[in-house]
Short mmCIF file of C-alpha atoms and ligand atoms in Angstrom, two decimals:
data_model
loop_
_atom_site.label_atom_id
_atom_site.label_comp_id
_atom_site.label_asym_id
_atom_site.label_seq_id
_atom_site.Cartn_x
_atom_site.Cartn_y
_atom_site.Cartn_z
CA MET A 40 -14.90 21.98 14.14
CA PRO A 41 -12.72 18.99 14.22
CA GLN A 42 -13.07 15.89 11.87
CA PRO A 43 -11.79 13.06 13.43
CA VAL A 44 -10.20 10.36 11.10
CA ALA A 45 -10.41 6.78 12.70
CA VAL A 46 -8.10 4.06 11.81
CA LEU A 47 -9.73 0.98 12.63
CA GLY A 48 -7.29 -2.09 13.06
CA THR A 49 -4.16 -0.16 13.63
CA GLY A 50 -1.74 -2.95 12.46
CA LYS A 51 1.65 -2.34 10.19
CA ILE A 52 -0.31 -0.05 7.50
CA GLY A 53 -2.63 1.63 10.21
CA GLU A 54 0.32 2.49 12.14
CA ALA A 55 2.29 4.03 9.24
CA LEU A 56 -0.87 5.94 8.04
CA LEU A 57 -1.42 7.16 11.89
CA SER A 58 2.51 8.47 12.14
CA GLY A 59 2.71 9.91 8.76
CA MET A 60 -0.81 11.98 9.40
CA ILE A 61 0.41 13.03 12.71
CA ARG A 62 4.19 14.27 10.79
CA ALA A 63 1.80 15.91 8.39
CA GLY A 64 0.40 18.07 11.10
CA TRP A 65 -3.03 16.14 11.81
CA ALA A 66 -3.48 16.47 15.63
CA PRO A 67 -3.62 13.37 17.60
CA ALA A 68 -6.87 14.73 19.68
CA ASP A 69 -8.53 14.54 16.22
CA LEU A 70 -7.56 11.13 15.55
CA LEU A 71 -9.08 7.67 16.83
CA VAL A 72 -7.49 4.33 16.68
CA THR A 73 -9.01 0.81 17.58
CA THR A 74 -7.32 -2.54 18.17
CA ARG A 75 -8.33 -5.94 19.02
CA ARG A 76 -5.58 -6.23 21.92
CA SER A 77 -5.06 -3.80 24.88
CA GLU A 78 -1.47 -3.92 24.62
CA ARG A 79 -1.23 -3.02 21.35
CA ALA A 80 -3.80 -0.02 22.47
CA ALA A 81 -1.35 0.86 25.28
CA GLU A 82 1.28 0.99 22.40
CA LEU A 83 -0.22 3.26 20.19
CA ARG A 84 -1.41 5.52 23.21
CA THR A 85 2.06 5.67 24.49
CA ARG A 86 3.92 6.27 21.18
CA TYR A 87 1.23 8.72 19.42
CA GLY A 88 -0.79 10.35 22.56
CA VAL A 89 -4.01 8.79 20.45
CA ASP A 90 -7.12 7.77 22.23
CA PRO A 91 -7.58 3.93 21.18
CA VAL A 92 -11.71 3.57 21.29
CA SER A 93 -13.71 0.47 20.45
CA ASN A 94 -14.92 0.28 16.83
CA ALA A 95 -18.47 1.44 17.78
CA GLU A 96 -17.26 4.38 19.36
CA ALA A 97 -14.86 5.15 16.17
CA ALA A 98 -17.79 5.04 14.06
CA LYS A 99 -20.00 6.96 16.01
CA GLN A 100 -17.15 9.69 16.62
CA ALA A 101 -15.20 9.85 13.37
CA ASP A 102 -16.55 11.29 9.91
CA THR A 103 -13.79 9.64 8.12
CA LEU A 104 -13.09 5.59 9.09
CA ILE A 105 -10.23 3.97 7.60
CA LEU A 106 -10.85 0.35 7.47
CA ALA A 107 -7.17 -1.43 7.95
CA VAL A 108 -7.81 -4.84 9.14
CA LYS A 109 -6.71 -7.92 7.24
CA PRO A 110 -9.17 -8.85 4.27
CA GLN A 111 -10.33 -11.75 6.21
CA ASP A 112 -11.34 -9.72 9.29
CA MET A 113 -13.38 -7.14 7.08
CA GLY A 114 -16.60 -8.78 6.88
CA ARG A 115 -16.72 -8.97 10.64
CA LEU A 116 -15.60 -5.38 11.64
CA LEU A 117 -18.29 -4.29 8.76
CA GLU A 118 -21.19 -6.17 10.74
CA GLU A 119 -19.67 -4.50 13.79
CA LEU A 120 -19.62 -0.92 12.55
CA ALA A 121 -22.78 -1.15 10.20
CA PRO A 122 -25.39 -0.20 13.21
CA HIS A 123 -23.39 3.21 13.64
CA ILE A 124 -22.39 4.47 10.07
CA THR A 125 -24.87 6.93 8.85
CA PRO A 126 -24.15 8.20 4.92
CA ASP A 127 -22.71 11.18 6.07
CA ARG A 128 -19.52 9.31 6.87
CA LEU A 129 -16.55 8.54 4.49
CA VAL A 130 -15.28 4.72 4.63
CA ILE A 131 -11.98 4.29 3.13
CA SER A 132 -10.83 0.54 3.01
CA ALA A 133 -6.98 -0.40 2.78
CA ALA A 134 -8.04 -3.99 2.44
CA ALA A 135 -6.24 -5.89 -0.55
CA GLY A 136 -8.88 -7.40 -2.73
CA ILE A 137 -12.16 -6.47 -1.17
CA THR A 138 -14.14 -4.36 -3.69
CA THR A 139 -16.30 -1.44 -2.77
CA SER A 140 -19.39 -2.85 -3.53
CA PHE A 141 -18.85 -5.43 -0.98
CA ILE A 142 -18.60 -2.81 1.71
CA GLU A 143 -21.47 -0.45 0.50
CA GLU A 144 -23.75 -3.72 0.68
CA HIS A 145 -22.72 -4.18 4.53
CA LEU A 146 -23.49 -0.52 5.15
CA ALA A 147 -26.37 2.01 5.05
CA ALA A 148 -27.62 2.86 1.53
CA GLY A 149 -25.67 5.83 -0.12
CA THR A 150 -22.69 5.43 2.24
CA PRO A 151 -19.69 6.71 0.41
CA VAL A 152 -16.63 4.40 0.11
CA VAL A 153 -13.48 4.86 -1.13
CA ARG A 154 -11.00 1.73 -1.95
CA VAL A 155 -7.25 2.53 -1.51
CA MET A 156 -4.60 -0.27 -2.14
CA PRO A 157 -1.13 1.05 -0.22
CA ASN A 158 2.34 -0.65 -0.51
CA THR A 159 4.70 -1.57 1.87
CA PRO A 160 6.98 1.79 1.59
CA VAL A 161 4.19 3.80 3.29
CA LEU A 162 6.15 2.75 6.33
CA VAL A 163 9.24 5.19 5.01
CA ASP A 164 6.77 7.90 3.39
CA GLU A 165 7.52 6.57 0.05
CA GLY A 166 4.38 4.47 -0.86
CA MET A 167 2.16 4.33 -3.66
CA SER A 168 -1.51 4.24 -2.90
CA VAL A 169 -3.85 3.54 -5.71
CA ILE A 170 -7.68 5.13 -5.05
CA SER A 171 -10.86 4.20 -6.60
CA ALA A 172 -14.15 5.47 -6.01
CA GLY A 173 -17.00 3.29 -4.85
CA SER A 174 -20.38 4.04 -6.14
CA GLN A 175 -21.40 6.97 -3.87
CA ALA A 176 -17.91 8.47 -3.50
CA THR A 177 -17.40 12.22 -4.72
CA ALA A 178 -14.67 13.98 -6.01
CA ALA A 179 -14.36 15.73 -2.51
CA HIS A 180 -14.51 12.14 -0.84
CA LEU A 181 -11.36 11.04 -3.22
CA ALA A 182 -9.78 14.18 -2.84
CA HIS A 183 -9.75 13.56 1.08
CA ALA A 184 -8.49 10.10 0.91
CA GLU A 185 -5.49 11.53 -1.25
CA GLU A 186 -4.92 13.96 1.64
CA ILE A 187 -4.70 11.34 4.15
CA PHE A 188 -2.78 8.98 2.11
CA GLY A 189 -0.47 11.52 0.83
CA ALA A 190 1.17 11.74 4.18
CA VAL A 191 2.94 8.63 3.22
CA GLY A 192 3.81 9.21 -0.24
CA LYS A 193 2.28 9.72 -3.55
CA THR A 194 -1.32 8.48 -4.70
CA LEU A 195 -2.78 7.74 -7.97
CA ARG A 196 -6.78 7.42 -8.86
CA VAL A 197 -7.67 4.84 -10.85
CA PRO A 198 -11.21 3.10 -12.10
CA GLU A 199 -11.63 0.13 -9.72
CA THR A 200 -11.44 -1.97 -12.61
CA GLN A 201 -8.01 -1.33 -12.91
CA GLN A 202 -7.23 -2.06 -9.14
CA ASP A 203 -5.85 -5.76 -10.00
CA ALA A 204 -3.61 -4.67 -12.25
CA CYS A 205 -2.24 -1.83 -10.08
CA THR A 206 -2.01 -4.46 -7.12
CA ALA A 207 -0.08 -6.76 -9.51
CA LEU A 208 2.67 -3.33 -10.31
CA SER A 209 2.60 -1.59 -7.22
CA GLY A 210 1.12 -3.49 -4.31
CA SER A 211 3.33 -6.60 -5.08
CA GLY A 212 5.83 -4.10 -6.63
CA PRO A 213 8.40 -3.54 -3.79
CA ALA A 214 8.76 -7.41 -3.50
CA TYR A 215 10.09 -7.74 -7.27
CA PHE A 216 12.99 -5.07 -6.33
CA PHE A 217 13.56 -7.23 -2.97
CA TYR A 218 14.05 -10.41 -5.10
CA LEU A 219 16.27 -8.32 -7.51
CA VAL A 220 18.49 -7.00 -4.95
CA GLU A 221 18.83 -10.53 -3.43
CA ALA A 222 19.63 -12.27 -6.70
CA MET A 223 22.13 -9.60 -7.49
CA THR A 224 23.75 -9.62 -4.18
CA ASP A 225 24.03 -13.45 -4.87
CA ALA A 226 25.80 -12.55 -8.14
CA GLY A 227 28.19 -10.01 -6.17
CA ILE A 228 29.19 -13.13 -3.94
CA LEU A 229 29.84 -15.34 -6.94
CA LEU A 230 32.20 -12.47 -8.01
CA GLY A 231 33.87 -12.71 -5.19
CA LEU A 232 32.63 -9.73 -2.81
CA PRO A 233 31.56 -10.06 0.86
CA ARG A 234 28.03 -10.08 1.02
CA ASP A 235 27.65 -7.13 2.88
CA LYS A 236 29.67 -5.21 0.39
CA ALA A 237 27.59 -6.50 -2.48
CA HIS A 238 24.41 -5.64 -0.74
CA ASP A 239 25.36 -1.92 -0.33
CA LEU A 240 26.62 -1.96 -3.90
CA ILE A 241 23.12 -2.93 -5.09
CA VAL A 242 20.96 -1.22 -2.73
CA GLN A 243 22.97 2.08 -3.85
CA ALA A 244 22.80 1.51 -7.60
CA ALA A 245 18.61 0.64 -6.65
CA ILE A 246 18.29 3.99 -4.99
CA GLY A 247 20.46 5.85 -7.40
CA ALA A 248 18.42 4.43 -9.84
CA ALA A 249 15.35 5.26 -8.89
CA VAL A 250 16.07 8.81 -8.05
CA MET A 251 17.27 9.16 -11.76
CA LEU A 252 14.23 7.50 -12.86
CA ARG A 253 11.95 9.87 -10.86
CA ASP A 254 13.61 13.13 -11.17
CA SER A 255 15.68 13.24 -14.80
CA GLY A 256 12.28 12.90 -16.98
CA GLU A 257 14.39 10.37 -18.87
CA HIS A 258 12.78 7.40 -20.43
CA PRO A 259 14.20 4.17 -18.88
CA VAL A 260 15.32 3.00 -22.23
CA LYS A 261 17.47 6.43 -22.70
CA LEU A 262 18.64 5.97 -19.22
CA ARG A 263 20.11 2.54 -20.00
CA GLU A 264 21.52 3.71 -23.27
CA ASN A 265 23.45 5.97 -21.54
CA VAL A 266 25.39 3.61 -19.50
CA THR A 267 25.61 0.87 -22.29
CA SER A 268 28.81 1.58 -24.36
CA PRO A 269 29.59 -0.15 -27.49
CA ALA A 270 31.48 -3.76 -27.05
CA GLY A 271 31.30 -2.80 -23.15
CA THR A 272 30.56 -4.59 -19.86
CA THR A 273 26.62 -3.70 -20.03
CA ILE A 274 25.71 -4.67 -23.32
CA ASN A 275 27.01 -8.34 -22.26
CA ALA A 276 24.75 -8.37 -19.39
CA ILE A 277 22.31 -7.10 -21.20
CA ARG A 278 22.27 -9.75 -23.68
CA GLU A 279 22.36 -12.69 -20.90
CA LEU A 280 19.28 -11.30 -19.52
CA GLU A 281 17.44 -11.16 -23.09
CA ASN A 282 18.88 -14.82 -23.29
CA HIS A 283 17.24 -15.92 -20.10
CA GLY A 284 13.73 -14.03 -21.06
CA VAL A 285 13.85 -12.12 -18.08
CA ARG A 286 11.48 -9.42 -19.76
CA ALA A 287 8.99 -12.19 -20.72
CA ALA A 288 9.32 -13.39 -17.15
CA LEU A 289 8.53 -10.17 -15.68
CA ILE A 290 5.24 -9.82 -18.20
CA ALA A 291 4.20 -13.35 -16.92
CA ALA A 292 4.94 -12.57 -13.59
CA LEU A 293 2.74 -9.43 -13.22
CA GLU A 294 0.08 -11.17 -15.32
CA ALA A 295 0.01 -14.07 -12.51
CA ALA A 296 -0.18 -11.31 -9.88
CA ARG A 297 -3.09 -9.39 -11.63
CA ASP A 298 -5.07 -12.93 -12.07
CA ARG A 299 -4.38 -14.07 -8.28
CA SER A 300 -5.87 -10.41 -7.15
CA ARG A 301 -8.78 -10.96 -9.31
CA GLU A 302 -9.48 -14.49 -7.86
CA LEU A 303 -8.89 -13.09 -4.47
CA ALA A 304 -11.30 -10.06 -5.03
CA SER A 305 -13.89 -12.74 -6.30
CA GLY A 306 -13.74 -14.37 -2.77
CA ASN A 307 -11.34 -17.54 -3.68
CA ASN A 308 -8.89 -17.70 -0.94
CA SER A 309 -7.47 -20.94 -1.59
N1 NAP B 33 1.31 -4.97 4.69
C1 NAP B 33 1.09 -4.51 3.36
O1 NAP B 33 1.99 -4.46 2.49
C2 NAP B 33 -0.22 -4.16 3.02
C3 NAP B 33 -0.28 -3.32 1.27
C4 NAP B 33 -1.31 -3.09 0.69
C5 NAP B 33 -2.43 -3.18 1.48
N2 NAP B 33 -2.70 -3.73 2.70
C6 NAP B 33 -3.85 -4.11 3.47
O2 NAP B 33 -3.93 -3.40 4.56
C7 NAP B 33 -4.70 -3.90 5.55
C8 NAP B 33 -3.65 -4.58 7.10
O3 NAP B 33 -2.48 -4.87 6.85
P1 NAP B 33 -1.56 -5.16 7.63
O4 NAP B 33 -0.37 -5.41 6.91
O5 NAP B 33 -1.45 -3.42 8.32
O6 NAP B 33 -1.90 -6.17 8.72
P2 NAP B 33 -1.92 -6.14 10.47
O7 NAP B 33 -0.31 -5.53 10.69
O8 NAP B 33 -2.26 -7.41 10.78
O9 NAP B 33 -2.76 -5.38 11.02
C9 NAP B 33 -4.43 -5.51 11.18
C10 NAP B 33 -4.61 -4.90 12.34
O10 NAP B 33 -6.07 -4.89 12.31
C11 NAP B 33 -6.25 -5.88 13.57
N3 NAP B 33 -7.67 -6.16 13.85
C12 NAP B 33 -8.26 -7.18 13.26
N4 NAP B 33 -9.58 -7.47 13.34
C13 NAP B 33 -9.74 -6.32 14.22
C14 NAP B 33 -11.05 -5.78 14.82
N5 NAP B 33 -12.01 -6.27 14.44
N6 NAP B 33 -10.94 -4.63 15.38
C15 NAP B 33 -10.06 -3.89 15.60
N7 NAP B 33 -8.58 -4.22 15.03
C16 NAP B 33 -8.75 -5.44 14.27
C17 NAP B 33 -5.24 -6.70 14.15
O11 NAP B 33 -5.08 -7.15 15.32
P3 NAP B 33 -4.17 -8.28 15.88
O12 NAP B 33 -2.94 -7.32 16.39
O13 NAP B 33 -4.86 -8.51 17.27
O14 NAP B 33 -4.02 -9.69 14.96
C18 NAP B 33 -4.15 -5.89 13.42
O15 NAP B 33 -3.45 -5.16 14.45
C19 NAP B 33 -4.79 -5.40 4.93
O16 NAP B 33 -6.24 -5.18 4.74
C20 NAP B 33 -4.43 -5.47 3.63
O17 NAP B 33 -4.54 -6.11 2.63
C21 NAP B 33 -1.39 -4.24 3.22
#
């Protein structure tokens, strides 16, 4: 028996998941999608051969519902879905800052809910999706969420209390690296390199460093020490980074991101 999975609100994250699942072997016939606009529905039908349906229809047909609308659209979507969702379904939310208890309150008692915080590299199958169980979700529900989000990168289980910290590190994480590349490219221009060459050099350094971090099993301190020779160039750069408090700035930045995530989760959108 097919166990259809429905993506409700198929925008950037929803489409990344959909395409990743199809590449990972899900049959388009077992995947349902919902959209707000008919042009978007037509686009997805053409691109992936999937069946765009209404939210109510998806809730009736699919065993697993992935909610991928913006956080501000979640309340309305849940109201629309509530009459059709029975506790034998699994509801997975990818919306930043929306707690499992908020979703559980809108649905029939006993409905299992899993919260997932992906990040934008899901668009290139290198995402990190941080997964937490709601009060009714079992190990099997978590494993199913991991199977789905594993199609677009890695997954990590954490207690929901750690989701705000993970949002600061992983959800916002790619932005810090983009920011670094931007700043380092400017530095390259200051040093007299053309922008495109500076960009290529920094991006490749970032990719090389990331692969070494992932594959070497070495601690980042060891990897940095390996390229920090006595009285060399790297140590002069590191001294300037320390003089300018970059380490302290990063710690403060991530703390600020964690605090903002907490505020958003408690309903403060201002
Ligand atoms: N993008 C990220 O980096 C990222 C990272 C982690 C988590 N997330 C979370 O993922 C969720 C989706 O983000 P996104 O960037 O993919 O946003 P998005 O591109 O705006 O996608 C949301 C989609 O949902 C559709 N939609 C809204 N209400 C709907 C409804 N009632 N029924 C059906 N479709 C509906 C929207 O339609 P329209 O096209 O008509 O607006 C849009 O296509 C958000 O909750 C966000 O917090 C995003």
